[in-house]
Amino acid sequence: MNDKIKINLQIADSNYPLTINREEEEMVREAAKQVNIRLNAYREYYKNLEPEKIIAMVAYQFSLEKLQLMQRNDTTPYTEKVKELTELLEDYFKKE
């Protein structure tokens, strides 16, 4: 079922009307909350920095964290090693 709802998010002192799936509402609101928490922390720490630069820093920080999580969850090296070891075992048993 595609149950859509309209919500308003406030991010960085601006309102953003969105139409989202109802089951995503909690996650969407939490994402906006996390952005605002970071923005406020940066605003507090870098009081003289322009808002655009603070927003760019927050975007960079979230992007970096996402990339780090993706890298941590990348199983390709392990899959390749298992494949290599499987081939070695198969070769060994073929010789027996």
CSV table of C-alpha atoms in Angstrom, one decimal:
chain,number,residue,atom,x,y,z
A,1,MET,CA,0.0,0.0,0.0
A,2,ASN,CA,1.3,3.4,-1.0
A,3,ASP,CA,0.0,5.6,1.8
A,4,LYS,CA,1.4,9.1,1.3
A,5,ILE,CA,1.3,12.0,3.7
A,6,LYS,CA,2.3,15.6,3.6
A,7,ILE,CA,4.6,16.9,6.3
A,8,ASN,CA,6.6,20.1,7.0
A,9,LEU,CA,10.2,19.8,8.1
A,10,GLN,CA,12.1,22.7,9.6
A,11,ILE,CA,15.8,22.5,8.7
A,12,ALA,CA,18.2,25.4,9.2
A,13,ASP,CA,15.4,27.9,9.9
A,14,SER,CA,13.6,27.0,6.7
A,15,ASN,CA,10.4,25.0,6.2
A,16,TYR,CA,10.3,22.2,3.6
A,17,PRO,CA,6.9,20.7,2.7
A,18,LEU,CA,7.4,17.1,1.7
A,19,THR,CA,5.1,14.2,0.5
A,20,ILE,CA,6.4,11.0,1.9
A,21,ASN,CA,5.3,7.4,2.6
A,22,ARG,CA,3.6,7.2,6.0
A,23,GLU,CA,5.9,4.5,7.2
A,24,GLU,CA,8.9,6.7,6.6
A,25,GLU,CA,7.7,9.6,8.6
A,26,GLU,CA,9.6,8.8,11.8
A,27,MET,CA,12.9,8.3,9.9
A,28,VAL,CA,12.4,11.5,7.9
A,29,ARG,CA,11.7,13.5,11.0
A,30,GLU,CA,14.7,12.0,12.8
A,31,ALA,CA,17.0,12.8,9.8
A,32,ALA,CA,15.9,16.5,10.0
A,33,LYS,CA,16.4,16.5,13.7
A,34,GLN,CA,19.9,15.1,13.3
A,35,VAL,CA,20.7,17.8,10.7
A,36,ASN,CA,19.4,20.5,13.0
A,37,ILE,CA,21.4,19.2,16.0
A,38,ARG,CA,24.6,19.3,13.9
A,39,LEU,CA,23.8,22.7,12.5
A,40,ASN,CA,23.3,24.1,16.0
A,41,ALA,CA,26.5,22.6,17.3
A,42,TYR,CA,28.5,24.1,14.4
A,43,ARG,CA,26.7,27.4,14.8
A,44,GLU,CA,27.7,27.4,18.5
A,45,TYR,CA,31.3,26.5,17.8
A,46,TYR,CA,31.9,28.6,14.7
A,47,LYS,CA,29.9,31.8,15.7
A,48,ASN,CA,31.5,34.0,13.0
A,49,LEU,CA,31.1,31.6,10.0
A,50,GLU,CA,28.5,32.2,7.3
A,51,PRO,CA,25.5,30.0,7.4
A,52,GLU,CA,26.2,28.6,3.9
A,53,LYS,CA,29.6,27.4,5.1
A,54,ILE,CA,28.2,25.8,8.2
A,55,ILE,CA,25.6,23.9,6.1
A,56,ALA,CA,28.4,22.8,3.8
A,57,MET,CA,30.4,21.5,6.8
A,58,VAL,CA,27.4,19.6,8.1
A,59,ALA,CA,26.7,18.1,4.7
A,60,TYR,CA,30.4,17.0,4.4
A,61,GLN,CA,30.3,15.4,7.9
A,62,PHE,CA,27.2,13.4,7.1
A,63,SER,CA,28.6,12.3,3.7
A,64,LEU,CA,31.9,11.3,5.3
A,65,GLU,CA,30.1,9.2,7.9
A,66,LYS,CA,28.0,7.5,5.3
A,67,LEU,CA,31.1,6.6,3.2
A,68,GLN,CA,32.8,5.3,6.3
A,69,LEU,CA,29.8,3.1,7.1
A,70,MET,CA,29.7,1.8,3.6
A,71,GLN,CA,33.4,1.0,3.7
A,72,ARG,CA,33.0,-0.8,7.0
A,73,ASN,CA,30.1,-2.8,5.6
A,74,ASP,CA,31.9,-3.7,2.4
A,75,THR,CA,32.3,-7.5,2.3
A,76,THR,CA,34.0,-7.7,-1.1
A,77,PRO,CA,37.5,-8.3,0.3
A,78,TYR,CA,36.1,-11.2,2.4
A,79,THR,CA,34.1,-12.6,-0.4
A,80,GLU,CA,37.1,-12.6,-2.7
A,81,LYS,CA,39.3,-14.3,0.0
A,82,VAL,CA,36.7,-17.0,0.6
A,83,LYS,CA,36.5,-17.6,-3.2
A,84,GLU,CA,40.3,-17.8,-3.4
A,85,LEU,CA,40.4,-20.3,-0.5
A,86,THR,CA,37.6,-22.3,-2.0
A,87,GLU,CA,39.6,-22.6,-5.3
A,88,LEU,CA,42.7,-23.7,-3.3
A,89,LEU,CA,40.7,-26.4,-1.5
A,90,GLU,CA,39.1,-27.6,-4.7
A,91,ASP,CA,42.5,-27.8,-6.4
A,92,TYR,CA,43.9,-29.7,-3.5
A,93,PHE,CA,41.0,-32.3,-3.4
A,94,LYS,CA,41.2,-32.8,-7.2
A,95,LYS,CA,44.9,-33.9,-6.8
A,96,GLU,CA,44.0,-36.4,-4.1
